[in-house]
Amino acid sequence: MTAHLLIRDPGLATTLQDLGRRGFQRFGVPPSGALDRESLAEANALAGNPLDTPALELRYLGPVIEAAGGPLRLATAGAALAMRLARATGGEELIEGWQSVTLQPGDRLSVGALRQSATAYLAVSGGFDVAPVLGAAATLTRASLGGFDGGLLQVGARLPLRA
């Protein structure tokens, strides 16, 4: 089984975003994409990804995610975050934002309320394995376009990762 993220709690409004789609506004499709492009790029840099790699955009209250199928490295940037990492082997750690951390299968990361801003990004090393729609992975919820099934993350969703 390949590594993936399991969504235990989606948070308030978590979506997949990249830099958005260009060239479709004349057809009524807005560019969409990350609300805070700098923080998206910074999260990706911390995860070792190209700066425009799709990442989870967290709004106001972050998700609870679990590593499954293999270890994964993730990084956060944007709003001030306080995260609790519950290791599958026992024990908990408090993790601050603006850094990367490696999760082993069964480890659970809980992202609490965002402070000082309403938006943060969670990037995974290698990125998410999603097909672009009209040239982008950005989620446009009102049109059910892009991201994971075109909408907000849901409890129990399994987000595939690139190797």
mmCIF file of C-alpha atoms in Angstrom:
data_model
loop_
_atom_site.group_PDB
_atom_site.id
_atom_site.type_symbol
_atom_site.label_atom_id
_atom_site.label_comp_id
_atom_site.label_asym_id
_atom_site.label_seq_id
_atom_site.Cartn_x
_atom_site.Cartn_y
_atom_site.Cartn_z
ATOM 1 C CA MET A 1 0.000 0.000 0.000
ATOM 2 C CA THR A 2 1.317 3.446 -0.831
ATOM 3 C CA ALA A 3 1.519 6.221 1.721
ATOM 4 C CA HIS A 4 -1.521 8.432 2.116
ATOM 5 C CA LEU A 5 -3.152 10.799 4.587
ATOM 6 C CA LEU A 6 -6.285 9.660 6.347
ATOM 7 C CA ILE A 7 -8.612 12.480 7.385
ATOM 8 C CA ARG A 8 -9.924 11.862 10.908
ATOM 9 C CA ASP A 9 -11.442 15.355 11.208
ATOM 10 C CA PRO A 10 -11.420 17.747 8.232
ATOM 11 C CA GLY A 11 -11.248 20.981 10.227
ATOM 12 C CA LEU A 12 -13.437 23.917 9.365
ATOM 13 C CA ALA A 13 -12.757 24.475 5.646
ATOM 14 C CA THR A 14 -9.764 22.458 4.442
ATOM 15 C CA THR A 15 -9.190 22.189 0.680
ATOM 16 C CA LEU A 16 -6.399 21.338 -1.725
ATOM 17 C CA GLN A 17 -4.928 24.417 -3.415
ATOM 18 C CA ASP A 18 -2.094 25.296 -5.759
ATOM 19 C CA LEU A 19 -1.430 28.544 -7.641
ATOM 20 C CA GLY A 20 -4.720 28.206 -9.555
ATOM 21 C CA ARG A 21 -5.805 27.886 -13.154
ATOM 22 C CA ARG A 22 -5.208 30.566 -15.741
ATOM 23 C CA GLY A 23 -6.829 31.306 -19.079
ATOM 24 C CA PHE A 24 -10.371 30.144 -18.334
ATOM 25 C CA GLN A 25 -11.974 33.324 -16.980
ATOM 26 C CA ARG A 26 -13.507 34.068 -20.385
ATOM 27 C CA PHE A 27 -15.470 30.822 -19.903
ATOM 28 C CA GLY A 28 -16.605 31.821 -16.404
ATOM 29 C CA VAL A 29 -14.015 29.755 -14.502
ATOM 30 C CA PRO A 30 -12.195 31.853 -11.894
ATOM 31 C CA PRO A 31 -8.489 31.248 -11.281
ATOM 32 C CA SER A 32 -9.072 29.863 -7.754
ATOM 33 C CA GLY A 33 -5.860 28.833 -6.011
ATOM 34 C CA ALA A 34 -4.128 29.646 -2.761
ATOM 35 C CA LEU A 35 -5.324 32.624 -0.775
ATOM 36 C CA ASP A 36 -1.776 33.208 0.545
ATOM 37 C CA ARG A 37 0.662 32.302 -2.238
ATOM 38 C CA GLU A 38 3.742 33.136 -0.152
ATOM 39 C CA SER A 39 2.785 30.750 2.642
ATOM 40 C CA LEU A 40 1.977 28.012 0.113
ATOM 41 C CA ALA A 41 5.466 28.433 -1.391
ATOM 42 C CA GLU A 42 7.081 28.452 2.070
ATOM 43 C CA ALA A 43 5.303 25.266 3.189
ATOM 44 C CA ASN A 44 6.422 23.579 -0.027
ATOM 45 C CA ALA A 45 10.008 24.775 0.442
ATOM 46 C CA LEU A 46 10.036 23.308 3.971
ATOM 47 C CA ALA A 47 8.708 20.005 2.566
ATOM 48 C CA GLY A 48 11.315 19.956 -0.220
ATOM 49 C CA ASN A 49 8.767 20.447 -3.015
ATOM 50 C CA PRO A 50 8.648 22.816 -5.980
ATOM 51 C CA LEU A 51 7.000 26.006 -4.727
ATOM 52 C CA ASP A 52 3.777 25.534 -6.741
ATOM 53 C CA THR A 53 3.043 21.955 -5.542
ATOM 54 C CA PRO A 54 -0.593 21.541 -4.359
ATOM 55 C CA ALA A 55 -0.979 21.599 -0.562
ATOM 56 C CA LEU A 56 -3.799 21.610 1.955
ATOM 57 C CA GLU A 57 -5.156 25.071 2.670
ATOM 58 C CA LEU A 58 -6.353 25.270 6.284
ATOM 59 C CA ARG A 59 -8.916 27.893 7.241
ATOM 60 C CA TYR A 60 -9.546 28.992 10.845
ATOM 61 C CA LEU A 61 -9.416 25.484 12.396
ATOM 62 C CA GLY A 62 -7.110 22.769 11.111
ATOM 63 C CA PRO A 63 -7.718 19.077 10.513
ATOM 64 C CA VAL A 64 -6.747 15.907 12.348
ATOM 65 C CA ILE A 65 -4.762 13.701 9.980
ATOM 66 C CA GLU A 66 -3.198 10.268 10.274
ATOM 67 C CA ALA A 67 -0.264 8.822 8.327
ATOM 68 C CA ALA A 68 -1.133 5.530 6.662
ATOM 69 C CA GLY A 69 0.642 3.101 4.354
ATOM 70 C CA GLY A 70 4.122 4.427 5.079
ATOM 71 C CA PRO A 71 6.060 7.306 6.593
ATOM 72 C CA LEU A 72 5.570 10.822 5.266
ATOM 73 C CA ARG A 73 7.172 14.195 5.770
ATOM 74 C CA LEU A 74 5.014 17.277 6.014
ATOM 75 C CA ALA A 75 5.519 20.961 6.676
ATOM 76 C CA THR A 76 3.318 23.897 7.616
ATOM 77 C CA ALA A 77 3.483 27.634 6.990
ATOM 78 C CA GLY A 78 1.125 30.557 7.269
ATOM 79 C CA ALA A 79 -0.895 31.386 10.359
ATOM 80 C CA ALA A 80 0.612 30.640 13.748
ATOM 81 C CA LEU A 81 -0.177 27.015 14.530
ATOM 82 C CA ALA A 82 0.001 24.806 17.552
ATOM 83 C CA MET A 83 -0.151 21.149 16.620
ATOM 84 C CA ARG A 84 -0.261 18.016 18.717
ATOM 85 C CA LEU A 85 1.471 14.943 17.334
ATOM 86 C CA ALA A 86 0.306 11.662 18.875
ATOM 87 C CA ARG A 87 2.793 8.927 18.024
ATOM 88 C CA ALA A 88 1.415 5.449 17.248
ATOM 89 C CA THR A 89 4.148 4.051 19.510
ATOM 90 C CA GLY A 90 2.931 6.193 22.409
ATOM 91 C CA GLY A 91 3.714 9.690 23.569
ATOM 92 C CA GLU A 92 2.767 13.123 22.345
ATOM 93 C CA GLU A 93 4.721 16.098 21.091
ATOM 94 C CA LEU A 94 3.771 19.720 20.604
ATOM 95 C CA ILE A 95 4.843 20.922 17.156
ATOM 96 C CA GLU A 96 5.057 24.573 16.169
ATOM 97 C CA GLY A 97 4.380 25.757 12.637
ATOM 98 C CA TRP A 98 6.983 26.774 10.068
ATOM 99 C CA GLN A 99 8.863 23.490 10.218
ATOM 100 C CA SER A 100 8.765 19.976 8.824
ATOM 101 C CA VAL A 101 8.105 16.765 10.721
ATOM 102 C CA THR A 102 8.064 13.098 9.729
ATOM 103 C CA LEU A 103 5.032 10.984 10.611
ATOM 104 C CA GLN A 104 5.192 7.199 10.839
ATOM 105 C CA PRO A 105 2.169 5.025 9.989
ATOM 106 C CA GLY A 106 -0.477 5.466 12.678
ATOM 107 C CA ASP A 107 0.884 8.813 13.906
ATOM 108 C CA ARG A 108 -1.853 11.422 14.259
ATOM 109 C CA LEU A 109 -1.387 15.173 13.848
ATOM 110 C CA SER A 110 -4.046 17.498 15.261
ATOM 111 C CA VAL A 111 -3.981 21.095 14.063
ATOM 112 C CA GLY A 112 -5.835 23.460 16.353
ATOM 113 C CA ALA A 113 -7.209 26.939 15.796
ATOM 114 C CA LEU A 114 -5.139 29.224 13.602
ATOM 115 C CA ARG A 115 -3.848 32.397 15.235
ATOM 116 C CA GLN A 116 -2.863 35.795 13.800
ATOM 117 C CA SER A 117 -4.322 34.867 10.393
ATOM 118 C CA ALA A 118 -7.122 32.718 9.017
ATOM 119 C CA THR A 119 -5.035 30.705 6.544
ATOM 120 C CA ALA A 120 -2.193 28.194 6.776
ATOM 121 C CA TYR A 121 -0.801 25.475 4.497
ATOM 122 C CA LEU A 122 0.168 21.872 5.065
ATOM 123 C CA ALA A 123 2.471 20.487 2.367
ATOM 124 C CA VAL A 124 3.540 16.853 2.054
ATOM 125 C CA SER A 125 6.935 15.919 0.672
ATOM 126 C CA GLY A 126 6.367 14.701 -2.891
ATOM 127 C CA GLY A 127 2.903 16.259 -3.042
ATOM 128 C CA PHE A 128 -0.598 14.871 -3.391
ATOM 129 C CA ASP A 129 -1.454 12.508 -6.229
ATOM 130 C CA VAL A 130 -4.371 14.279 -7.915
ATOM 131 C CA ALA A 131 -5.156 14.868 -11.575
ATOM 132 C CA PRO A 132 -5.250 18.526 -12.607
ATOM 133 C CA VAL A 133 -8.561 19.944 -13.806
ATOM 134 C CA LEU A 134 -8.180 22.656 -16.452
ATOM 135 C CA GLY A 135 -4.464 22.771 -15.674
ATOM 136 C CA ALA A 136 -4.622 23.062 -11.875
ATOM 137 C CA ALA A 137 -5.340 21.060 -8.743
ATOM 138 C CA ALA A 138 -6.952 24.052 -7.017
ATOM 139 C CA THR A 139 -10.347 23.396 -5.435
ATOM 140 C CA LEU A 140 -13.256 25.573 -6.534
ATOM 141 C CA THR A 141 -15.996 24.388 -4.175
ATOM 142 C CA ARG A 142 -18.932 26.283 -5.691
ATOM 143 C CA ALA A 143 -18.306 24.490 -9.002
ATOM 144 C CA SER A 144 -17.172 21.151 -7.476
ATOM 145 C CA LEU A 145 -13.967 21.482 -9.451
ATOM 146 C CA GLY A 146 -10.434 20.269 -8.681
ATOM 147 C CA GLY A 147 -8.919 19.124 -5.411
ATOM 148 C CA PHE A 148 -10.363 15.983 -3.834
ATOM 149 C CA ASP A 149 -13.847 15.460 -5.280
ATOM 150 C CA GLY A 150 -14.173 19.195 -5.877
ATOM 151 C CA GLY A 151 -14.941 20.164 -2.308
ATOM 152 C CA LEU A 152 -13.963 20.456 1.320
ATOM 153 C CA LEU A 153 -12.190 17.488 2.866
ATOM 154 C CA GLN A 154 -14.484 14.950 4.503
ATOM 155 C CA VAL A 155 -14.062 12.577 7.458
ATOM 156 C CA GLY A 156 -12.554 9.287 6.318
ATOM 157 C CA ALA A 157 -11.075 10.660 3.083
ATOM 158 C CA ARG A 158 -7.847 8.979 1.985
ATOM 159 C CA LEU A 159 -5.597 11.474 0.260
ATOM 160 C CA PRO A 160 -3.129 9.719 -2.068
ATOM 161 C CA LEU A 161 0.468 10.922 -2.069
ATOM 162 C CA ARG A 162 3.077 10.878 -4.785
ATOM 163 C CA ALA A 163 5.979 8.553 -4.179
#
